[in-house]
Coordinates of C-alpha atoms in Angstrom, one line a residue:
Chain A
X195 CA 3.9 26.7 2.5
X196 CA 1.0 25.8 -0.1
X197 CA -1.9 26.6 1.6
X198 CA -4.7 25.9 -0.9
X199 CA -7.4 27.8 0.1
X200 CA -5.3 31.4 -0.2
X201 CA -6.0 32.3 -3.7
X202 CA -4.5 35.6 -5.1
X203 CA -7.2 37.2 -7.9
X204 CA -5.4 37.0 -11.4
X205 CA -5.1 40.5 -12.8
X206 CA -2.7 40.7 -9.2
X207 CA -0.7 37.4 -10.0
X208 CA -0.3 38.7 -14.0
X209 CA 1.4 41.6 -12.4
X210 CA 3.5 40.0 -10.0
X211 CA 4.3 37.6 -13.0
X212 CA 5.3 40.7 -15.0
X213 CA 7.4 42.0 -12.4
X214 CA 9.4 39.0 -11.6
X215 CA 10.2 38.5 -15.5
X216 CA 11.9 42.1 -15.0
X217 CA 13.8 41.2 -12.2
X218 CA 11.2 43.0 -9.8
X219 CA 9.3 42.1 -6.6
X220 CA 6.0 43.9 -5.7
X221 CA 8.1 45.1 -2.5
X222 CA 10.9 46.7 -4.7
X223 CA 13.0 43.9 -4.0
X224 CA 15.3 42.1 -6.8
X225 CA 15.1 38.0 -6.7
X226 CA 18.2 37.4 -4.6
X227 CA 17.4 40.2 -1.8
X228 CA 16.0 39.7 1.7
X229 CA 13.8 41.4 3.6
X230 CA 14.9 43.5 6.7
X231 CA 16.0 41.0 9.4
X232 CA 15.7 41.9 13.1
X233 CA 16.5 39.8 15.7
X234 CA 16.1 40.7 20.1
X235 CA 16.9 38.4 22.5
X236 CA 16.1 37.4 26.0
X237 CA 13.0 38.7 25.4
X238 CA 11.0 35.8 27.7
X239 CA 12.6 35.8 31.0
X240 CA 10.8 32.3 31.9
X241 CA 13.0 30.4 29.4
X242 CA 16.5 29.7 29.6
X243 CA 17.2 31.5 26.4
X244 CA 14.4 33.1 23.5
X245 CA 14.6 35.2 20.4
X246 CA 12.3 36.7 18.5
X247 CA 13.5 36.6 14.4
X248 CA 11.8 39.1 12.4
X249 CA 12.3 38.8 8.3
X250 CA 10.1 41.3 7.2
X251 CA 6.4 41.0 9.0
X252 CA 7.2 37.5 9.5
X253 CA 7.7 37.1 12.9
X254 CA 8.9 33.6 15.1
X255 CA 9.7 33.4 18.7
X256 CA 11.8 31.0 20.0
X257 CA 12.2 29.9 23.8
X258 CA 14.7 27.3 25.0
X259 CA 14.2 25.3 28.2
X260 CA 16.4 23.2 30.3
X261 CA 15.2 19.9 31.6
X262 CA 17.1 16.6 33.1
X263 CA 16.5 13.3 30.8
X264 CA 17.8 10.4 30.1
X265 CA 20.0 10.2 27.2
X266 CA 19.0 8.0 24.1
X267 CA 20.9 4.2 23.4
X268 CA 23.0 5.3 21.3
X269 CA 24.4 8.7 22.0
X270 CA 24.9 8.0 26.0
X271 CA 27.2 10.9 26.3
X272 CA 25.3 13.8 24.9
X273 CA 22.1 15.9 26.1
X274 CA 19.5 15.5 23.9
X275 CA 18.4 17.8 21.5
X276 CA 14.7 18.0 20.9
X277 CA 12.9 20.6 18.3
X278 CA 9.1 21.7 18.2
X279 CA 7.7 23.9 16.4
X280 CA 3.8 25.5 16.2
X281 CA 1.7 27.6 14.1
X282 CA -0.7 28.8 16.3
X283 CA -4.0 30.6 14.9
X284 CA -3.1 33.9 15.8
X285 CA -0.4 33.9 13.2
X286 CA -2.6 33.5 10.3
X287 CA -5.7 33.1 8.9
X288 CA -4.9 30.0 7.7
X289 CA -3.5 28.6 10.3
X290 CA -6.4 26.5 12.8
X291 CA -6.2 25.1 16.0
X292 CA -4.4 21.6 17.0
X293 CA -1.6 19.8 17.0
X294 CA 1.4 20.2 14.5
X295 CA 0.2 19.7 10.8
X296 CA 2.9 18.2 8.5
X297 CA 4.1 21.6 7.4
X298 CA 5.0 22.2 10.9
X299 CA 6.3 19.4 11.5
X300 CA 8.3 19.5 8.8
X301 CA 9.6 23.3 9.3
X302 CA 10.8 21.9 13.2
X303 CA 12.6 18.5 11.5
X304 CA 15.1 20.6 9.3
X305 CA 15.6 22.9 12.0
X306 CA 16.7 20.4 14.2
X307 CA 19.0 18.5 11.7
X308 CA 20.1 21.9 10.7
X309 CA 21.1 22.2 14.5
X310 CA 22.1 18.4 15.2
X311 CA 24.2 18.5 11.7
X312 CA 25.9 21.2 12.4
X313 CA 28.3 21.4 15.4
X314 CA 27.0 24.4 16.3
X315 CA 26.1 23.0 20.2
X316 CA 28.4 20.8 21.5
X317 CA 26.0 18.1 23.1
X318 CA 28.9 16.3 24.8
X319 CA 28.8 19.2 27.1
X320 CA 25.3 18.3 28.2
X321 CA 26.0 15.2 29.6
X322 CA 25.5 14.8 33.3
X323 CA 26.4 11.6 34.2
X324 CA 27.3 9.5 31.4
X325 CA 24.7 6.7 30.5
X326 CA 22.1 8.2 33.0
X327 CA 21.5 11.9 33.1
X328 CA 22.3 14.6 30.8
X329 CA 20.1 17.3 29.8
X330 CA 17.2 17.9 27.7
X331 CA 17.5 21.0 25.3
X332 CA 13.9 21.8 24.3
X333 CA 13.9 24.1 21.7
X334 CA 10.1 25.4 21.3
X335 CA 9.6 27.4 18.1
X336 CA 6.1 29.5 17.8
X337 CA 5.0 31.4 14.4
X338 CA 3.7 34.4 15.5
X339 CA 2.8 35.9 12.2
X340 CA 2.8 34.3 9.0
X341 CA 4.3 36.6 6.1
X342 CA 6.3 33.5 4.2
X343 CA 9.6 31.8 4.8
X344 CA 8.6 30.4 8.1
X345 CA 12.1 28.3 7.3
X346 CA 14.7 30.6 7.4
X347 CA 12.6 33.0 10.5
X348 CA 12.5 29.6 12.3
X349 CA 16.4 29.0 12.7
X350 CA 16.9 32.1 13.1
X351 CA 14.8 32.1 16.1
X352 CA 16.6 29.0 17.4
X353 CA 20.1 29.6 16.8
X354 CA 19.9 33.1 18.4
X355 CA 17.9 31.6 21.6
X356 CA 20.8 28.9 21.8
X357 CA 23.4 31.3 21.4
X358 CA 22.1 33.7 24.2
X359 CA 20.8 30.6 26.0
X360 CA 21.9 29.7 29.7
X361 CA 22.1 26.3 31.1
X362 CA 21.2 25.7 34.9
X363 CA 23.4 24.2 37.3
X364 CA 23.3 20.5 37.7
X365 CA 23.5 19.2 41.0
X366 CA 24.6 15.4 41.7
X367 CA 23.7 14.5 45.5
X368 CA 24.8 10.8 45.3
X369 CA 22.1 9.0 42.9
X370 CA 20.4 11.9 42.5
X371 CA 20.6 14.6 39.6
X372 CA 18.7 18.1 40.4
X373 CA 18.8 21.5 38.2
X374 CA 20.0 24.4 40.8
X375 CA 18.2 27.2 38.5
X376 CA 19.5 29.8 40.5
X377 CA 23.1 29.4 39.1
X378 CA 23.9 29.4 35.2
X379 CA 26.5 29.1 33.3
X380 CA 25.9 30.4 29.3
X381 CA 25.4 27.3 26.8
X382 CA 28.4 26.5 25.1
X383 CA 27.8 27.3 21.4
X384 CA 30.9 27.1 18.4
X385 CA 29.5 30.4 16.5
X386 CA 31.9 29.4 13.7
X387 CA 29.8 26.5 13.0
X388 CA 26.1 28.3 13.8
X389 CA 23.5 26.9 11.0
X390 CA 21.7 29.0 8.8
X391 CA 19.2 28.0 6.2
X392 CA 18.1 30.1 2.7
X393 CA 14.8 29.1 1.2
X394 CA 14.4 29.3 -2.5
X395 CA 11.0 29.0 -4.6
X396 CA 10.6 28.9 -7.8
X397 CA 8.0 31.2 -10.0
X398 CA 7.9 30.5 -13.7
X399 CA 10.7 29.8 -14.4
X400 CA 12.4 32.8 -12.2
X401 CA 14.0 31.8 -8.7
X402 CA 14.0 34.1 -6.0
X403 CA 15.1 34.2 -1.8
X404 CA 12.9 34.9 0.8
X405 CA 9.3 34.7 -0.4
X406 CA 6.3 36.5 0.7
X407 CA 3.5 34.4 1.7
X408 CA 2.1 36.1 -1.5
X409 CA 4.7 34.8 -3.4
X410 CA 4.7 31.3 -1.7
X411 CA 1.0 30.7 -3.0
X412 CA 2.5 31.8 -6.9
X413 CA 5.2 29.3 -6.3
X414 CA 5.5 26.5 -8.0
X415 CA 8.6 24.9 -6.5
X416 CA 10.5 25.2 -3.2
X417 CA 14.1 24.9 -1.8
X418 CA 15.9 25.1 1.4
X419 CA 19.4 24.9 1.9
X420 CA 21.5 25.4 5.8
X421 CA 24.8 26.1 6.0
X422 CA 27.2 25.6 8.3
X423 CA 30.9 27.4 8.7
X424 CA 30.8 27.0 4.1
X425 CA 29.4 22.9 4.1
X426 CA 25.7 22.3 3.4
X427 CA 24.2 20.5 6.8
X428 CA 21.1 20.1 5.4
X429 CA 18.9 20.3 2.6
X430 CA 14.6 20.2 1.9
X431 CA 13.3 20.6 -1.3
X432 CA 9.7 21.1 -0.6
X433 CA 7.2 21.2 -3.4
X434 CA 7.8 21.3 -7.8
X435 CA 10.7 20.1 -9.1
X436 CA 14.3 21.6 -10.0
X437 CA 16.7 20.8 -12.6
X438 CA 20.5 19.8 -11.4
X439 CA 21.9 23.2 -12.9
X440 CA 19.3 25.4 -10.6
X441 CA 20.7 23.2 -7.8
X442 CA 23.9 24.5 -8.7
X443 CA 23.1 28.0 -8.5
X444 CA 20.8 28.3 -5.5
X445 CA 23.6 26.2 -3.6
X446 CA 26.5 29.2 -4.3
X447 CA 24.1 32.1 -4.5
X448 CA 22.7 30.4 -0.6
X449 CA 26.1 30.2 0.4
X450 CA 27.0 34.1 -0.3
X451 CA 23.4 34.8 1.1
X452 CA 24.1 33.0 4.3
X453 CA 27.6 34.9 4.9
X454 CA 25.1 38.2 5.1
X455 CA 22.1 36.9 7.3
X456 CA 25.2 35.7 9.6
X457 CA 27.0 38.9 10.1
X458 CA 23.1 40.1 11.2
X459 CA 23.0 37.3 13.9
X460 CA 26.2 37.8 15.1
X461 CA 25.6 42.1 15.5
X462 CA 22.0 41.3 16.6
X463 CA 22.9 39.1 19.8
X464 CA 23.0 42.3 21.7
X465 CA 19.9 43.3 21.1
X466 CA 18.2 42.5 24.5
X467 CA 15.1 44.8 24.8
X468 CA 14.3 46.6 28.5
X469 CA 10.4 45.6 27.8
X470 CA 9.0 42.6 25.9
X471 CA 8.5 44.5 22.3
X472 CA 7.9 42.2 19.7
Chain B
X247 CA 24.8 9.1 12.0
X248 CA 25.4 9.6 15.6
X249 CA 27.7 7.3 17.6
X250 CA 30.3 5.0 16.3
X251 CA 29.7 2.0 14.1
X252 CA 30.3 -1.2 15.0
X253 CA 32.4 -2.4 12.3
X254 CA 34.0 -0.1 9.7
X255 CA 32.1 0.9 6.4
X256 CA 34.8 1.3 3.9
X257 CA 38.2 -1.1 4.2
X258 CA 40.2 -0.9 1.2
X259 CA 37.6 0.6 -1.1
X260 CA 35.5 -1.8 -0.4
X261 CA 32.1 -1.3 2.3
X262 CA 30.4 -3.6 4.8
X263 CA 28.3 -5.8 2.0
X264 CA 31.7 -5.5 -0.7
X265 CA 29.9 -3.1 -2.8
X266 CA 32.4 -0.3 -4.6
X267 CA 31.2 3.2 -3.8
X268 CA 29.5 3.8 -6.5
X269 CA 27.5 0.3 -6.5
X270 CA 23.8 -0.3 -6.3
X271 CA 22.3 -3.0 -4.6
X272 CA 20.2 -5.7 -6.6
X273 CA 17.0 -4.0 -7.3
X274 CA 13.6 -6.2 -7.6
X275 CA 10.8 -5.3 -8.7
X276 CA 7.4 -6.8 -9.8
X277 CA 3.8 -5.0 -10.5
X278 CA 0.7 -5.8 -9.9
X279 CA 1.2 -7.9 -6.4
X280 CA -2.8 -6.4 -4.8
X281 CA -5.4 -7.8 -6.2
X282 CA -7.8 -4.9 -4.6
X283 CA -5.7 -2.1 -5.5
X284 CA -5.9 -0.3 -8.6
X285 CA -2.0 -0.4 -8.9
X286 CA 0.6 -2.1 -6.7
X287 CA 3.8 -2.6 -6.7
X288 CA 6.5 -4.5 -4.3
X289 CA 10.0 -3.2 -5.0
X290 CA 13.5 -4.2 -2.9
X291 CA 16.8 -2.4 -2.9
X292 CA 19.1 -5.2 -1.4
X293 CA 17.1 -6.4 1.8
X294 CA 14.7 -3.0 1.9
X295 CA 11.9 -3.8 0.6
X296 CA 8.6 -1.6 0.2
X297 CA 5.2 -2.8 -0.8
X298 CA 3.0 0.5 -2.6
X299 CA -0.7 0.6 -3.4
X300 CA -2.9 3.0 -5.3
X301 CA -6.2 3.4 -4.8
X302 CA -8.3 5.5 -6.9
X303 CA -9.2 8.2 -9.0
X304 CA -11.8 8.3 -6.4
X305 CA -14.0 10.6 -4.7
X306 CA -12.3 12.5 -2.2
X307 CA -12.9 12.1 1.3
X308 CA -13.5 13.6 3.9
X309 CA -15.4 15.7 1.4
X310 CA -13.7 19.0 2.4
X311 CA -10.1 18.1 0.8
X312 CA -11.7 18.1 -2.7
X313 CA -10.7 20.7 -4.9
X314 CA -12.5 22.3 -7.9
X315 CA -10.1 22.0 -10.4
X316 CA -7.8 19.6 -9.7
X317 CA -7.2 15.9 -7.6
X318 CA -5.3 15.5 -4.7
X319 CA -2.6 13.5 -4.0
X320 CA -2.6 11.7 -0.8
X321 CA 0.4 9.6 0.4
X322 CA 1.2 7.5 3.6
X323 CA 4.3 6.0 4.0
X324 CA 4.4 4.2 7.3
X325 CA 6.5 1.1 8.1
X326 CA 5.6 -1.9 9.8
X327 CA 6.3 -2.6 13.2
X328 CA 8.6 -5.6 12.2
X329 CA 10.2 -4.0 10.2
X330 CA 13.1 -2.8 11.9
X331 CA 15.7 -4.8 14.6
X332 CA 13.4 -3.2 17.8
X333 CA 9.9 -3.1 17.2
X334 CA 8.5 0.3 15.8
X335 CA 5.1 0.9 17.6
X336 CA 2.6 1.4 14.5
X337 CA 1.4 4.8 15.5
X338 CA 3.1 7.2 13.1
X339 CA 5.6 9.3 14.1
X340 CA 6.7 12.8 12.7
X341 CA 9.2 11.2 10.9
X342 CA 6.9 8.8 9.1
X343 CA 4.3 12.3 8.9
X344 CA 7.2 13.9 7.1
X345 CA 8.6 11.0 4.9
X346 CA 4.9 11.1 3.5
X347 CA 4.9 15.0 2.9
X348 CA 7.8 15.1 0.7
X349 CA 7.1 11.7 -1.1
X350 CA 4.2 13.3 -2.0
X351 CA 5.8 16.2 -3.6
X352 CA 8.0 13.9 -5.0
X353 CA 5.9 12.9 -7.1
X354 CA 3.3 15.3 -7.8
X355 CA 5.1 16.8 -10.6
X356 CA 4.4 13.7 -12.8
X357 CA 1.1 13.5 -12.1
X358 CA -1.3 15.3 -14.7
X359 CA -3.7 15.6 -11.4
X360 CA -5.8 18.7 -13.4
X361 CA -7.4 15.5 -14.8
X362 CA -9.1 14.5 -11.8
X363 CA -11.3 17.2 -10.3
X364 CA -12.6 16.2 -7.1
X365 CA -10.6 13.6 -6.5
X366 CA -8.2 11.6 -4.9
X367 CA -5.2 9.2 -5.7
X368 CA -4.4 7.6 -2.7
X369 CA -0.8 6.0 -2.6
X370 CA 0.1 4.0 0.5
X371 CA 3.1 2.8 1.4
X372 CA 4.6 0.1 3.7
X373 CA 8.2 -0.9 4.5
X374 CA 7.8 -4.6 5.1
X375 CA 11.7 -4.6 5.6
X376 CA 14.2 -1.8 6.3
X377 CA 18.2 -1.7 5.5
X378 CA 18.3 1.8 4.7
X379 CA 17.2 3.6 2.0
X380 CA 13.5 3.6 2.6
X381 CA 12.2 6.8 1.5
X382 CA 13.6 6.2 -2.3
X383 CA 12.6 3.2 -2.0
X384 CA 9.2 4.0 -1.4
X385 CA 8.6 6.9 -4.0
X386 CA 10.3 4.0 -6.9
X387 CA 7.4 1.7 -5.5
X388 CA 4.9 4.6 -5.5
X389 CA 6.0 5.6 -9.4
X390 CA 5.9 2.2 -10.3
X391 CA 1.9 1.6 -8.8
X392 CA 0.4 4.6 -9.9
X393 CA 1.6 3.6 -13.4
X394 CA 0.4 0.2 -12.7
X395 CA -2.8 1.6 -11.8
X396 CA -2.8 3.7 -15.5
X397 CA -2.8 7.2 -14.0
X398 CA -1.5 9.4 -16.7
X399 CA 1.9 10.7 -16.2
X400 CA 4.1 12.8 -17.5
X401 CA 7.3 10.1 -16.9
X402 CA 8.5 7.8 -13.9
X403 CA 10.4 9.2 -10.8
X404 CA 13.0 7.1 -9.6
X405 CA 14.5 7.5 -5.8
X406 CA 18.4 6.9 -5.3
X407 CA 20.2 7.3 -1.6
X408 CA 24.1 9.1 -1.5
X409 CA 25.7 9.2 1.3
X410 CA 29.0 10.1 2.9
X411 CA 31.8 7.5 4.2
X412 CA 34.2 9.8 5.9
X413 CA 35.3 11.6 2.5
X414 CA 34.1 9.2 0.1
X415 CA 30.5 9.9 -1.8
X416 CA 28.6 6.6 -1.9
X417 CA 25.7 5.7 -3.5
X418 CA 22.4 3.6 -2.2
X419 CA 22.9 3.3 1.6
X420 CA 22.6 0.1 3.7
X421 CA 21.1 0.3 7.6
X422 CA 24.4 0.4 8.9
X423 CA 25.7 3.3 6.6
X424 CA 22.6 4.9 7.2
X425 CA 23.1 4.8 10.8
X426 CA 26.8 5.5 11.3
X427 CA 28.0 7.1 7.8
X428 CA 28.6 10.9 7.8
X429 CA 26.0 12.2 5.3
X430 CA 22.7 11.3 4.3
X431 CA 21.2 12.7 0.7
X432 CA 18.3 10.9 -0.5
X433 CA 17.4 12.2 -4.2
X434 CA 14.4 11.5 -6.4
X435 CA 14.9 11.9 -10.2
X436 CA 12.6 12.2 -13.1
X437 CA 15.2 10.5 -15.4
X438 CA 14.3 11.8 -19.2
X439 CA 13.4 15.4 -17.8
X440 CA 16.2 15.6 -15.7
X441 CA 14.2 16.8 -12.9
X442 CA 15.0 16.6 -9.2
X443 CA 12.0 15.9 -7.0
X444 CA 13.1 15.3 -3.9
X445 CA 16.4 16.2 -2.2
X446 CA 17.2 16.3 1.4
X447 CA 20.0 15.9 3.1
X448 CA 21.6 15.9 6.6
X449 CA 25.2 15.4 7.9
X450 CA 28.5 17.6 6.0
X451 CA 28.9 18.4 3.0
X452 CA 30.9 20.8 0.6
X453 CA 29.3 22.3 -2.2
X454 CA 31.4 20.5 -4.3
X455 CA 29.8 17.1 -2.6
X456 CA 26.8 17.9 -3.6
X457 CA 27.3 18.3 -6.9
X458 CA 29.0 15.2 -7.1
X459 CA 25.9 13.7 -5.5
X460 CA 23.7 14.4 -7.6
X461 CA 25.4 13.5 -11.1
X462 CA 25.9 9.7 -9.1
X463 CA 22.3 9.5 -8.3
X464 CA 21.3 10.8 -12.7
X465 CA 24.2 8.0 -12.9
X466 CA 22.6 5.3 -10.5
X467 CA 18.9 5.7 -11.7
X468 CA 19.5 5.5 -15.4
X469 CA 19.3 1.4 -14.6
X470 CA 16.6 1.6 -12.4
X471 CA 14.6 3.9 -14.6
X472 CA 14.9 0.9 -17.7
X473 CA 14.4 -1.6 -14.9
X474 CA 10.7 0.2 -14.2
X475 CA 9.9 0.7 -18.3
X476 CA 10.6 -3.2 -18.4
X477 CA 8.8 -4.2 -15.5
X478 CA 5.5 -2.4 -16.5
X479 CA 5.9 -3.7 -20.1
X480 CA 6.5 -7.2 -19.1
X481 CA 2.7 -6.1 -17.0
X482 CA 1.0 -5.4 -20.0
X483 CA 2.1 -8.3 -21.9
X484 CA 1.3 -10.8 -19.4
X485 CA -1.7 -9.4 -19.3
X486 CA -2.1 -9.8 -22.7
X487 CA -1.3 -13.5 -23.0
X488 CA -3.6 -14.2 -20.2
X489 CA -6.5 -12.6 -21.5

């Protein structure tokens, strides 16, 4: 995210400069690595389904909610999908008060094509009655501390709420559709196909994975990528510019990357915490 | 993408409007269309066609999104409410708020903006017509105005759509591929540099796709790149037999 007025003094950016060109990160890491990711789920027991993604001291929540709707013209036999995401105050000092800037909005766009791309919910299975009810999958994403690659923290949020999520019963009385909340069944999720995404920036001329937000105000150039069971679902080049050969390479190196993180979502979708620890 | 299309896009080789795959609509463009603006442009890719104005160098405002030590680059891309089949209400939507973001950073890169402390450049944009393809569109017609308007530049970005027909990589989407195709990648290139400036992309794809896409869209801009060098040189002499 290039938030302009964060400004790191220069004899600190000379250094990190320094240490990049050896293949270093102020945190000891090398380019490719990532931070520790920890993921808990069911953590809000209001919402159908939540997680809490943590990469490093970034930290997003995610809470899924089932509602009846309509469906849209031209996809009358699935529930509809839809993806918000905030960046509340509390989770920076950058961050102020309102509704979602376009960094946000952004940020909740690729997660939902990520999502919708993907195959990874079967929205067919939402459908109520076709033409005229199904549900609505709300998929509320909130950035509760800001430590860079709000991207990658922010599916990871989403895909572990969906996969833990579960859906209320519908009831249909004759014309009429209700949600019988007391009995539900878990969402139906393909985990073969679950999306994740692996954000690159660029520094110099050096690429590295998972920036800081220190190293997100260095960088000069940034690159998502989400895979989905080995096929790019989605791609968001943010800010700078790339040549087609670093394209190349952040699209195989994001591929191995994305193997990893996924082994960690699949072992963390046990991790349901007694109290709400975040 | 979503649903099934109406008609199918690829029979023999061949899609809906009888281009090949790798075919390009007819591209128009002319230069200079806004009296008012300091740069305009009106540019069409088959029946899309997107009308961009610049306005400045001029002193930013609201006052607090100057910077010290460098202009700002301000885009809106926003498309007309008759633009599409239904009518899109006016009020922008996050789609339009996100188009606009990563337009912008499309074409900051060219922009030697450390000239022009305390500024802004102000590019709008406005789909007068959509079949597809709009966003690329729009940042050829934003490239083409801010040169028009004489804002140095490092070189001219030029925006080509790929896209996915079941297996087949196509290049420069129409509405109806947009719609029902199976991939999306809209690309913005800085030709000479070979730089990529804006790449997203939704649907499948292997990683083999993608590299496929983007040597058609180097492949596909290298005409529309000349097409802008001719256009803003055919400007300049104009201007120089009128006056």
């Amino acid at each position: 995210m290039s938030y302009p007025f964060e400004v790191i003094p220069s004899l600190r950016r000379e250094a990190l400069m320094r240490l990049i060109s050896d293949g270093k990160r102020s945190d000891g890491r090398g380019l490719y690595d990532y931070r520790q990711i920890d993921i808990k789920v069911g953590l809000v027991r209001t919402a159908d389904g939540s997680a809490l993604a943590s990469i490093g001291n970034t930290k997003v929540i995610a809470g899924v909610k089932f509602e009846l709707g309509r469906p849209f013209e031209d996809t009358p036999g699935e529930g509809n999908l839809i993806v918000n995401l905030e960046t509340p105050p509390l989770a920076s000092p950058t961050f102020e008060p309102g509704p979602p800037d376009e960094n946000a909005i952004e940020l909740a766009r690729v997660v939902d094509r990520a999502i919708r791309h993907s195959g990874f919910v079967d929205m067919s299975t939402l459908a109520i009655v076709q033409g005229k009810s199904v549900y609505a999958l709300w998929v509320d994403v909130y950035v509760l501390n800001h430590d860079g690659n709000l991207m990658d923290a922010s599916l990871l949020a989403a895909v572990a709420a969906l996969a833990t999520s579960q859906v209320p019963k519908s009831v249909i009385d004759g014309d009429v559709v209700k949600l019988d909340k007391s009995t539900k069944v878990p969402l139906s999720v393909n985990m073969d196909k679950m999306p994740l995404t692996v954000t690159f920036n660029k520094i110099g001329k050096y690429i590295l994975a998972d920036a800081n937000v220190e190293e997100e105000v260095l960088s000069e150039g940034r690159f998502t990528v989400a895979f989905s069971g080995g096929d790019v679902v989605s791609i968001q080049k943010s800010s700078g510019f790339f040549t087609p050969l670093e394209v190349e390479d952040m699209m195989s190196r994001g591929l191995e990357l994305s193997k990893s993180i996924r082994a960690k979502v699949v072992e963390s979708l046990g991790n349901r915490p007694e109290s709400f620890i975040i | 993408m979503g649903g099934k299309s109406p008609v199918p896009l690829l029979v023999d080789g061949k899609r809906v409007d009888g281009r090949l795959p790798e075919d390009h609509r007819s591209v128009t463009m002319r230069v200079g269309v806004l009296p008012n603006a300091s740069g305009s442009a009106l540019v069409g890719y088959g029946n899309t066609v997107v009308l961009a104005a610049v306005y400045g160098p001029r002193e930013a405002m609201p006052r607090h999104i100057a910077l010290p030590d460098t202009g700002v680059l301000r885009v809106r891309y926003h498309m007309a409410p008759f633009s599409t089949d239904e009518r899109k209400s006016p009020a922008p939507t996050r789609r339009e708020i996100e188009i606009s973001k990563v337009v912008r950073q499309a074409l900051e890169p060219v922009i030697f903006l450390e000239q022009f402390p305390k500024s802004s450049i102000d590019v709008f944009l406005e789909v007068l017509q959509a079949d597809g393809s709009t966003r690329v569109t729009s940042i050829t017609a934003a490239s083409l105005a801010l040169a028009d308007s004489g804002i140095p530049m490092r070189d001219l970005v030029v925006g080509v759509s790929i896209g996915k027909i079941g297996d087949t990589v196509v290049v420069d989407l129409n509405k109806l591929e947009d719609n029902y195709g199976d991939g999306d990648m809209p690309i913005a290139v800085v030709y000479r540099r070979s730089w990529i400036t804006l790449m997203q992309a939704d649907g499948s794809w292997t990683v083999e796709e993608v590299k496929k896409a983007i040597g058609l869209a180097f492949r596909a801009a290298e005409p529309i790149y000349k097409m802008e060098r001719d256009t803003l040189k055919g400007r300049y002499s104009e201007q120089a037999i009128v006056s």
